[in-house]
Amino acid sequence: GAVVSQHPSWVICKSGTSVKIECRSLDFQATTMFWYRQFPKQSLMLMATSNEGSKATYEQGVEKDKFLINHASLTLSTLTVTSAHPEDSSFYICSARDQASGATGELFFGEGSRLTVL
Amino acid sequence: KQEVTQIPAALSVPEGENLVLNCSFTDSAIYNLQWFRQDPGKGLTSLLLIQSSQREQTSGRLNASLDKSSGRSTLYIAASQPGDSATYLCAVGRGYKYIFGTGTRLKVLA
């Protein structure tokens, strides 16, 4: 199946610093990628939809100035957590769908990035 | 607003049992439904994708059904094995968005 690569898989940072997470589709092109957040023992919550070449669309309650998303190419989206605080500690997962499969194609997920803010 | 619920939240069974995981959703206007498996601390692995026009999909020991009109899907796992232990998530898609269910934590005992 298609592969979505996410990096780093885990990161520990000090409060107030910024952290960048990368999401790459390795064998397909994705005009749209999705960023999810998952707290312990909870399900995935959609944070934002990343659109290649345009601004991301954020879900209600997600601060766009805190979670910066850039989708500069058809295979790469980045999520930057700015001025991270302990409450931002979470598991962040990206997903993507082959643009050739349209809106109903299978969704593939990265391995996730565990962020711990001290 | 679409809400997706999975029952049971947790399940523990002896090896070899056949089991059924349930997923229900409130808005039947979906494009597709996808079942995933998540191991602790890991990302999601896609198991089965059912398009809205389909009734079921099968892969090995897994069979997923979809009844869009009643807002239900089931994931059937035959002859369960300890390696099946994981959290199983269903997600319903409309357009490009997916809404995830609450998950079922499965433990298969050897």
PDB file of N, CA, C and O in Angstrom, chain A residues 31-32 34 36 38 41-46 49 57-59 91 93 97 99 102-112 114, chain B residues 6 31-32 34 36 38 40-49 51 89-90 93-103 105:
ATOM      1  N   THR A  31      -2.606  16.442  -2.956  1.00  0.00           N
ATOM      2  CA  THR A  31      -2.901  17.868  -2.885  1.00  0.00           C
ATOM      3  C   THR A  31      -3.447  18.240  -1.509  1.00  0.00           C
ATOM      4  O   THR A  31      -3.412  19.398  -1.120  1.00  0.00           O
ATOM      5  N   THR A  32      -3.934  17.236  -0.810  1.00  0.00           N
ATOM      6  CA  THR A  32      -4.504  17.475   0.507  1.00  0.00           C
ATOM      7  C   THR A  32      -3.927  16.477   1.508  1.00  0.00           C
ATOM      8  O   THR A  32      -3.871  15.283   1.231  1.00  0.00           O
ATOM      9  N   PHE A  34      -3.821  15.749   5.974  1.00  0.00           N
ATOM     10  CA  PHE A  34      -4.589  16.028   7.171  1.00  0.00           C
ATOM     11  C   PHE A  34      -3.713  15.852   8.403  1.00  0.00           C
ATOM     12  O   PHE A  34      -2.910  14.919   8.471  1.00  0.00           O
ATOM     13  N   TYR A  36      -3.861  15.265  12.517  1.00  0.00           N
ATOM     14  CA  TYR A  36      -4.685  14.849  13.644  1.00  0.00           C
ATOM     15  C   TYR A  36      -3.873  14.934  14.926  1.00  0.00           C
ATOM     16  O   TYR A  36      -2.651  14.830  14.924  1.00  0.00           O
ATOM     17  N   GLN A  38      -3.927  13.201  18.925  1.00  0.00           N
ATOM     18  CA  GLN A  38      -4.509  12.141  19.727  1.00  0.00           C
ATOM     19  C   GLN A  38      -3.943  12.211  21.144  1.00  0.00           C
ATOM     20  O   GLN A  38      -2.735  12.043  21.345  1.00  0.00           O
ATOM     21  N   LYS A  41      -5.379   7.498  25.238  1.00  0.00           N
ATOM     22  CA  LYS A  41      -6.614   6.722  25.333  1.00  0.00           C
ATOM     23  C   LYS A  41      -7.815   7.436  24.721  1.00  0.00           C
ATOM     24  O   LYS A  41      -8.956   7.146  25.083  1.00  0.00           O
ATOM     25  N   GLN A  42      -7.561   8.350  23.829  1.00  0.00           N
ATOM     26  CA  GLN A  42      -8.643   9.016  23.120  1.00  0.00           C
ATOM     27  C   GLN A  42      -8.497   8.774  21.621  1.00  0.00           C
ATOM     28  O   GLN A  42      -7.473   8.301  21.147  1.00  0.00           O
ATOM     29  N   SER A  43      -9.549   9.100  20.900  1.00  0.00           N
ATOM     30  CA  SER A  43      -9.514   8.890  19.458  1.00  0.00           C
ATOM     31  C   SER A  43      -8.809  10.066  18.782  1.00  0.00           C
ATOM     32  O   SER A  43      -8.354  10.994  19.427  1.00  0.00           O
ATOM     33  N   LEU A  44      -8.717   9.988  17.488  1.00  0.00           N
ATOM     34  CA  LEU A  44      -8.051  11.028  16.719  1.00  0.00           C
ATOM     35  C   LEU A  44      -8.995  12.193  16.475  1.00  0.00           C
ATOM     36  O   LEU A  44     -10.154  11.999  16.098  1.00  0.00           O
ATOM     37  N   MET A  45      -8.464  13.385  16.663  1.00  0.00           N
ATOM     38  CA  MET A  45      -9.237  14.584  16.395  1.00  0.00           C
ATOM     39  C   MET A  45      -8.574  15.351  15.261  1.00  0.00           C
ATOM     40  O   MET A  45      -7.379  15.665  15.328  1.00  0.00           O
ATOM     41  N   LEU A  46      -9.351  15.655  14.242  1.00  0.00           N
ATOM     42  CA  LEU A  46      -8.820  16.401  13.112  1.00  0.00           C
ATOM     43  C   LEU A  46      -8.493  17.818  13.545  1.00  0.00           C
ATOM     44  O   LEU A  46      -9.335  18.511  14.122  1.00  0.00           O
ATOM     45  N   THR A  49      -6.768  20.728   7.742  1.00  0.00           N
ATOM     46  CA  THR A  49      -6.575  20.172   6.413  1.00  0.00           C
ATOM     47  C   THR A  49      -5.546  21.020   5.697  1.00  0.00           C
ATOM     48  O   THR A  49      -5.711  22.247   5.588  1.00  0.00           O
ATOM     49  N   THR A  57      -6.884  24.730   6.223  1.00  0.00           N
ATOM     50  CA  THR A  57      -8.208  24.924   6.810  1.00  0.00           C
ATOM     51  C   THR A  57      -8.204  24.310   8.202  1.00  0.00           C
ATOM     52  O   THR A  57      -7.951  23.119   8.345  1.00  0.00           O
ATOM     53  N   TYR A  58      -8.486  25.123   9.209  1.00  0.00           N
ATOM     54  CA  TYR A  58      -8.405  24.659  10.587  1.00  0.00           C
ATOM     55  C   TYR A  58      -9.786  24.317  11.136  1.00  0.00           C
ATOM     56  O   TYR A  58     -10.779  24.972  10.819  1.00  0.00           O
ATOM     57  N   GLU A  59      -9.811  23.300  11.979  1.00  0.00           N
ATOM     58  CA  GLU A  59     -11.055  22.924  12.648  1.00  0.00           C
ATOM     59  C   GLU A  59     -11.343  23.907  13.779  1.00  0.00           C
ATOM     60  O   GLU A  59     -10.450  24.602  14.283  1.00  0.00           O
ATOM     61  N   PHE A  91       0.181  13.169  20.709  1.00  0.00           N
ATOM     62  CA  PHE A  91       0.602  12.343  19.573  1.00  0.00           C
ATOM     63  C   PHE A  91      -0.006  12.984  18.333  1.00  0.00           C
ATOM     64  O   PHE A  91      -1.227  13.103  18.219  1.00  0.00           O
ATOM     65  N   ILE A  93      -0.508  12.961  14.268  1.00  0.00           N
ATOM     66  CA  ILE A  93      -0.473  12.020  13.139  1.00  0.00           C
ATOM     67  C   ILE A  93      -0.952  12.721  11.876  1.00  0.00           C
ATOM     68  O   ILE A  93      -1.939  13.451  11.909  1.00  0.00           O
ATOM     69  N   ARG A  97      -4.118  11.151   1.088  1.00  0.00           N
ATOM     70  CA  ARG A  97      -4.815  10.301   0.119  1.00  0.00           C
ATOM     71  C   ARG A  97      -4.235  10.594  -1.248  1.00  0.00           C
ATOM     72  O   ARG A  97      -3.991  11.753  -1.590  1.00  0.00           O
ATOM     73  N   GLN A  99      -4.061  11.704  -4.681  1.00  0.00           N
ATOM     74  CA  GLN A  99      -4.975  12.609  -5.364  1.00  0.00           C
ATOM     75  C   GLN A  99      -5.656  11.940  -6.554  1.00  0.00           C
ATOM     76  O   GLN A  99      -6.766  12.332  -6.928  1.00  0.00           O
ATOM     77  N   GLY A 102      -9.190  10.502  -5.768  1.00  0.00           N
ATOM     78  CA  GLY A 102     -10.313  11.377  -5.500  1.00  0.00           C
ATOM     79  C   GLY A 102     -10.712  11.410  -4.046  1.00  0.00           C
ATOM     80  O   GLY A 102      -9.955  11.013  -3.156  1.00  0.00           O
ATOM     81  N   ALA A 103     -11.936  11.845  -3.792  1.00  0.00           N
ATOM     82  CA  ALA A 103     -12.394  12.057  -2.417  1.00  0.00           C
ATOM     83  C   ALA A 103     -12.763  10.769  -1.704  1.00  0.00           C
ATOM     84  O   ALA A 103     -12.983  10.768  -0.498  1.00  0.00           O
ATOM     85  N   THR A 104     -12.851   9.666  -2.424  1.00  0.00           N
ATOM     86  CA  THR A 104     -13.297   8.421  -1.784  1.00  0.00           C
ATOM     87  C   THR A 104     -12.183   7.395  -1.654  1.00  0.00           C
ATOM     88  O   THR A 104     -12.427   6.255  -1.269  1.00  0.00           O
ATOM     89  N   GLY A 105     -10.978   7.767  -1.980  1.00  0.00           N
ATOM     90  CA  GLY A 105      -9.873   6.834  -1.918  1.00  0.00           C
ATOM     91  C   GLY A 105      -9.429   6.540  -0.496  1.00  0.00           C
ATOM     92  O   GLY A 105      -9.798   7.221   0.457  1.00  0.00           O
ATOM     93  N   GLU A 106      -8.638   5.493  -0.390  1.00  0.00           N
ATOM     94  CA  GLU A 106      -8.141   5.053   0.916  1.00  0.00           C
ATOM     95  C   GLU A 106      -7.237   6.126   1.514  1.00  0.00           C
ATOM     96  O   GLU A 106      -6.447   6.753   0.824  1.00  0.00           O
ATOM     97  N   LEU A 107      -7.372   6.292   2.835  1.00  0.00           N
ATOM     98  CA  LEU A 107      -6.574   7.267   3.555  1.00  0.00           C
ATOM     99  C   LEU A 107      -5.407   6.531   4.208  1.00  0.00           C
ATOM    100  O   LEU A 107      -5.595   5.508   4.869  1.00  0.00           O
ATOM    101  N   PHE A 108      -4.199   7.058   4.028  1.00  0.00           N
ATOM    102  CA  PHE A 108      -3.007   6.434   4.605  1.00  0.00           C
ATOM    103  C   PHE A 108      -2.425   7.346   5.668  1.00  0.00           C
ATOM    104  O   PHE A 108      -2.426   8.570   5.529  1.00  0.00           O
ATOM    105  N   PHE A 109      -1.912   6.714   6.717  1.00  0.00           N
ATOM    106  CA  PHE A 109      -1.421   7.462   7.856  1.00  0.00           C
ATOM    107  C   PHE A 109       0.074   7.293   8.063  1.00  0.00           C
ATOM    108  O   PHE A 109       0.645   6.233   7.775  1.00  0.00           O
ATOM    109  N   GLY A 110       0.678   8.347   8.589  1.00  0.00           N
ATOM    110  CA  GLY A 110       2.053   8.250   9.023  1.00  0.00           C
ATOM    111  C   GLY A 110       2.136   7.506  10.341  1.00  0.00           C
ATOM    112  O   GLY A 110       1.112   7.153  10.934  1.00  0.00           O
ATOM    113  N   GLU A 111       3.352   7.297  10.815  1.00  0.00           N
ATOM    114  CA  GLU A 111       3.569   6.562  12.064  1.00  0.00           C
ATOM    115  C   GLU A 111       3.344   7.431  13.294  1.00  0.00           C
ATOM    116  O   GLU A 111       3.353   6.943  14.408  1.00  0.00           O
ATOM    117  N   GLY A 112       3.168   8.712  13.086  1.00  0.00           N
ATOM    118  CA  GLY A 112       2.894   9.589  14.216  1.00  0.00           C
ATOM    119  C   GLY A 112       4.145  10.185  14.825  1.00  0.00           C
ATOM    120  O   GLY A 112       5.245   9.636  14.684  1.00  0.00           O
ATOM    121  N   ARG A 114       5.361  11.776  18.559  1.00  0.00           N
ATOM    122  CA  ARG A 114       4.995  12.037  19.959  1.00  0.00           C
ATOM    123  C   ARG A 114       5.763  13.241  20.456  1.00  0.00           C
ATOM    124  O   ARG A 114       6.988  13.223  20.487  1.00  0.00           O
TER     125      ARG A 114
ATOM    126  N   GLN B   6     -18.142   3.697  18.856  1.00  0.00           N
ATOM    127  CA  GLN B   6     -17.757   2.290  18.738  1.00  0.00           C
ATOM    128  C   GLN B   6     -18.060   1.550  20.037  1.00  0.00           C
ATOM    129  O   GLN B   6     -17.767   2.026  21.126  1.00  0.00           O
ATOM    130  N   TYR B  31     -19.259   9.148   2.217  1.00  0.00           N
ATOM    131  CA  TYR B  31     -18.669   8.664   0.979  1.00  0.00           C
ATOM    132  C   TYR B  31     -18.109   7.256   1.158  1.00  0.00           C
ATOM    133  O   TYR B  31     -18.143   6.432   0.263  1.00  0.00           O
ATOM    134  N   ASN B  32     -17.531   7.032   2.340  1.00  0.00           N
ATOM    135  CA  ASN B  32     -16.933   5.734   2.602  1.00  0.00           C
ATOM    136  C   ASN B  32     -16.705   5.558   4.090  1.00  0.00           C
ATOM    137  O   ASN B  32     -16.925   6.480   4.895  1.00  0.00           O
ATOM    138  N   GLN B  34     -13.811   3.492   6.717  1.00  0.00           N
ATOM    139  CA  GLN B  34     -12.540   2.784   6.736  1.00  0.00           C
ATOM    140  C   GLN B  34     -12.262   2.278   8.148  1.00  0.00           C
ATOM    141  O   GLN B  34     -12.483   3.003   9.126  1.00  0.00           O
ATOM    142  N   PHE B  36      -9.386   0.850  10.804  1.00  0.00           N
ATOM    143  CA  PHE B  36      -7.953   0.919  11.044  1.00  0.00           C
ATOM    144  C   PHE B  36      -7.591   0.121  12.292  1.00  0.00           C
ATOM    145  O   PHE B  36      -8.424  -0.098  13.173  1.00  0.00           O
ATOM    146  N   GLN B  38      -4.595   0.280  15.371  1.00  0.00           N
ATOM    147  CA  GLN B  38      -3.533   1.081  15.954  1.00  0.00           C
ATOM    148  C   GLN B  38      -2.895   0.324  17.106  1.00  0.00           C
ATOM    149  O   GLN B  38      -3.569  -0.029  18.074  1.00  0.00           O
ATOM    150  N   PRO B  40      -0.142   0.292  20.291  1.00  0.00           N
ATOM    151  CA  PRO B  40       0.214   1.322  21.263  1.00  0.00           C
ATOM    152  C   PRO B  40       1.377   2.196  20.805  1.00  0.00           C
ATOM    153  O   PRO B  40       2.438   1.686  20.425  1.00  0.00           O
ATOM    154  N   GLY B  41       1.189   3.495  20.830  1.00  0.00           N
ATOM    155  CA  GLY B  41       2.245   4.427  20.474  1.00  0.00           C
ATOM    156  C   GLY B  41       2.586   4.476  19.000  1.00  0.00           C
ATOM    157  O   GLY B  41       3.594   5.073  18.617  1.00  0.00           O
ATOM    158  N   LYS B  42       1.755   3.879  18.194  1.00  0.00           N
ATOM    159  CA  LYS B  42       2.038   3.810  16.757  1.00  0.00           C
ATOM    160  C   LYS B  42       0.981   4.547  15.947  1.00  0.00           C
ATOM    161  O   LYS B  42      -0.053   4.961  16.466  1.00  0.00           O
ATOM    162  N   GLY B  43       1.254   4.665  14.647  1.00  0.00           N
ATOM    163  CA  GLY B  43       0.279   5.249  13.748  1.00  0.00           C
ATOM    164  C   GLY B  43      -0.814   4.256  13.409  1.00  0.00           C
ATOM    165  O   GLY B  43      -0.964   3.224  14.051  1.00  0.00           O
ATOM    166  N   LEU B  44      -1.571   4.567  12.376  1.00  0.00           N
ATOM    167  CA  LEU B  44      -2.702   3.734  11.994  1.00  0.00           C
ATOM    168  C   LEU B  44      -2.381   2.881  10.776  1.00  0.00           C
ATOM    169  O   LEU B  44      -1.749   3.357   9.831  1.00  0.00           O
ATOM    170  N   THR B  45      -2.854   1.664  10.822  1.00  0.00           N
ATOM    171  CA  THR B  45      -2.740   0.762   9.679  1.00  0.00           C
ATOM    172  C   THR B  45      -4.121   0.533   9.106  1.00  0.00           C
ATOM    173  O   THR B  45      -5.033   0.120   9.830  1.00  0.00           O
ATOM    174  N   SER B  46      -4.269   0.795   7.828  1.00  0.00           N
ATOM    175  CA  SER B  46      -5.573   0.596   7.192  1.00  0.00           C
ATOM    176  C   SER B  46      -5.872  -0.888   7.060  1.00  0.00           C
ATOM    177  O   SER B  46      -5.022  -1.674   6.645  1.00  0.00           O
ATOM    178  N   LEU B  47      -7.085  -1.273   7.434  1.00  0.00           N
ATOM    179  CA  LEU B  47      -7.511  -2.673   7.328  1.00  0.00           C
ATOM    180  C   LEU B  47      -8.444  -2.882   6.146  1.00  0.00           C
ATOM    181  O   LEU B  47      -8.195  -3.746   5.297  1.00  0.00           O
ATOM    182  N   LEU B  48      -9.520  -2.128   6.130  1.00  0.00           N
ATOM    183  CA  LEU B  48     -10.514  -2.294   5.083  1.00  0.00           C
ATOM    184  C   LEU B  48     -11.152  -0.946   4.779  1.00  0.00           C
ATOM    185  O   LEU B  48     -11.389  -0.147   5.683  1.00  0.00           O
ATOM    186  N   LEU B  49     -11.450  -0.732   3.516  1.00  0.00           N
ATOM    187  CA  LEU B  49     -12.144   0.469   3.062  1.00  0.00           C
ATOM    188  C   LEU B  49     -13.416   0.039   2.364  1.00  0.00           C
ATOM    189  O   LEU B  49     -13.374  -0.797   1.456  1.00  0.00           O
ATOM    190  N   GLN B  51     -16.635   1.550   0.282  1.00  0.00           N
ATOM    191  CA  GLN B  51     -17.267   2.702  -0.347  1.00  0.00           C
ATOM    192  C   GLN B  51     -18.754   2.706  -0.001  1.00  0.00           C
ATOM    193  O   GLN B  51     -19.327   1.676   0.345  1.00  0.00           O
ATOM    194  N   LEU B  89     -10.119   1.236  15.110  1.00  0.00           N
ATOM    195  CA  LEU B  89     -10.828   2.497  14.905  1.00  0.00           C
ATOM    196  C   LEU B  89     -11.593   2.446  13.590  1.00  0.00           C
ATOM    197  O   LEU B  89     -11.071   1.962  12.584  1.00  0.00           O
ATOM    198  N   CYS B  90     -12.802   2.955  13.613  1.00  0.00           N
ATOM    199  CA  CYS B  90     -13.511   3.146  12.355  1.00  0.00           C
ATOM    200  C   CYS B  90     -13.556   4.648  12.089  1.00  0.00           C
ATOM    201  O   CYS B  90     -13.522   5.456  13.017  1.00  0.00           O
ATOM    202  N   GLY B  93     -16.017   8.885   6.123  1.00  0.00           N
ATOM    203  CA  GLY B  93     -15.518   9.962   5.283  1.00  0.00           C
ATOM    204  C   GLY B  93     -16.617  10.611   4.471  1.00  0.00           C
ATOM    205  O   GLY B  93     -17.515   9.944   3.960  1.00  0.00           O
ATOM    206  N   ARG B  94     -16.527  11.917   4.417  1.00  0.00           N
ATOM    207  CA  ARG B  94     -17.410  12.682   3.535  1.00  0.00           C
ATOM    208  C   ARG B  94     -16.565  13.789   2.921  1.00  0.00           C
ATOM    209  O   ARG B  94     -15.963  14.577   3.661  1.00  0.00           O
ATOM    210  N   GLY B  95     -16.515  13.831   1.616  1.00  0.00           N
ATOM    211  CA  GLY B  95     -15.573  14.737   0.994  1.00  0.00           C
ATOM    212  C   GLY B  95     -14.181  14.284   1.356  1.00  0.00           C
ATOM    213  O   GLY B  95     -13.879  13.089   1.325  1.00  0.00           O
ATOM    214  N   TYR B  96     -13.334  15.196   1.755  1.00  0.00           N
ATOM    215  CA  TYR B  96     -11.975  14.818   2.104  1.00  0.00           C
ATOM    216  C   TYR B  96     -11.791  14.596   3.601  1.00  0.00           C
ATOM    217  O   TYR B  96     -10.717  14.219   4.044  1.00  0.00           O
ATOM    218  N   LYS B  97     -12.848  14.818   4.386  1.00  0.00           N
ATOM    219  CA  LYS B  97     -12.686  14.726   5.830  1.00  0.00           C
ATOM    220  C   LYS B  97     -13.083  13.361   6.375  1.00  0.00           C
ATOM    221  O   LYS B  97     -14.012  12.738   5.890  1.00  0.00           O
ATOM    222  N   TYR B  98     -12.369  12.956   7.390  1.00  0.00           N
ATOM    223  CA  TYR B  98     -12.705  11.739   8.113  1.00  0.00           C
ATOM    224  C   TYR B  98     -13.025  12.096   9.560  1.00  0.00           C
ATOM    225  O   TYR B  98     -12.321  12.896  10.173  1.00  0.00           O
ATOM    226  N   ILE B  99     -14.060  11.456  10.083  1.00  0.00           N
ATOM    227  CA  ILE B  99     -14.386  11.573  11.497  1.00  0.00           C
ATOM    228  C   ILE B  99     -14.170  10.198  12.117  1.00  0.00           C
ATOM    229  O   ILE B  99     -14.732   9.196  11.633  1.00  0.00           O
ATOM    230  N   PHE B 100     -13.388  10.174  13.183  1.00  0.00           N
ATOM    231  CA  PHE B 100     -13.028   8.900  13.796  1.00  0.00           C
ATOM    232  C   PHE B 100     -13.956   8.535  14.932  1.00  0.00           C
ATOM    233  O   PHE B 100     -14.479   9.404  15.642  1.00  0.00           O
ATOM    234  N   GLY B 101     -14.127   7.239  15.108  1.00  0.00           N
ATOM    235  CA  GLY B 101     -14.843   6.724  16.251  1.00  0.00           C
ATOM    236  C   GLY B 101     -13.955   6.702  17.477  1.00  0.00           C
ATOM    237  O   GLY B 101     -12.772   7.037  17.433  1.00  0.00           O
ATOM    238  N   THR B 102     -14.551   6.287  18.563  1.00  0.00           N
ATOM    239  CA  THR B 102     -13.895   6.297  19.867  1.00  0.00           C
ATOM    240  C   THR B 102     -12.943   5.117  20.056  1.00  0.00           C
ATOM    241  O   THR B 102     -12.144   5.126  20.974  1.00  0.00           O
ATOM    242  N   GLY B 103     -13.048   4.107  19.202  1.00  0.00           N
ATOM    243  CA  GLY B 103     -12.117   2.987  19.272  1.00  0.00           C
ATOM    244  C   GLY B 103     -12.567   1.844  20.155  1.00  0.00           C
ATOM    245  O   GLY B 103     -13.312   2.044  21.123  1.00  0.00           O
ATOM    246  N   ARG B 105     -10.625  -1.245  22.203  1.00  0.00           N
ATOM    247  CA  ARG B 105      -9.334  -1.850  22.600  1.00  0.00           C
ATOM    248  C   ARG B 105      -9.527  -3.342  22.757  1.00  0.00           C
ATOM    249  O   ARG B 105     -10.263  -3.795  23.628  1.00  0.00           O
TER     250      ARG B 105
END
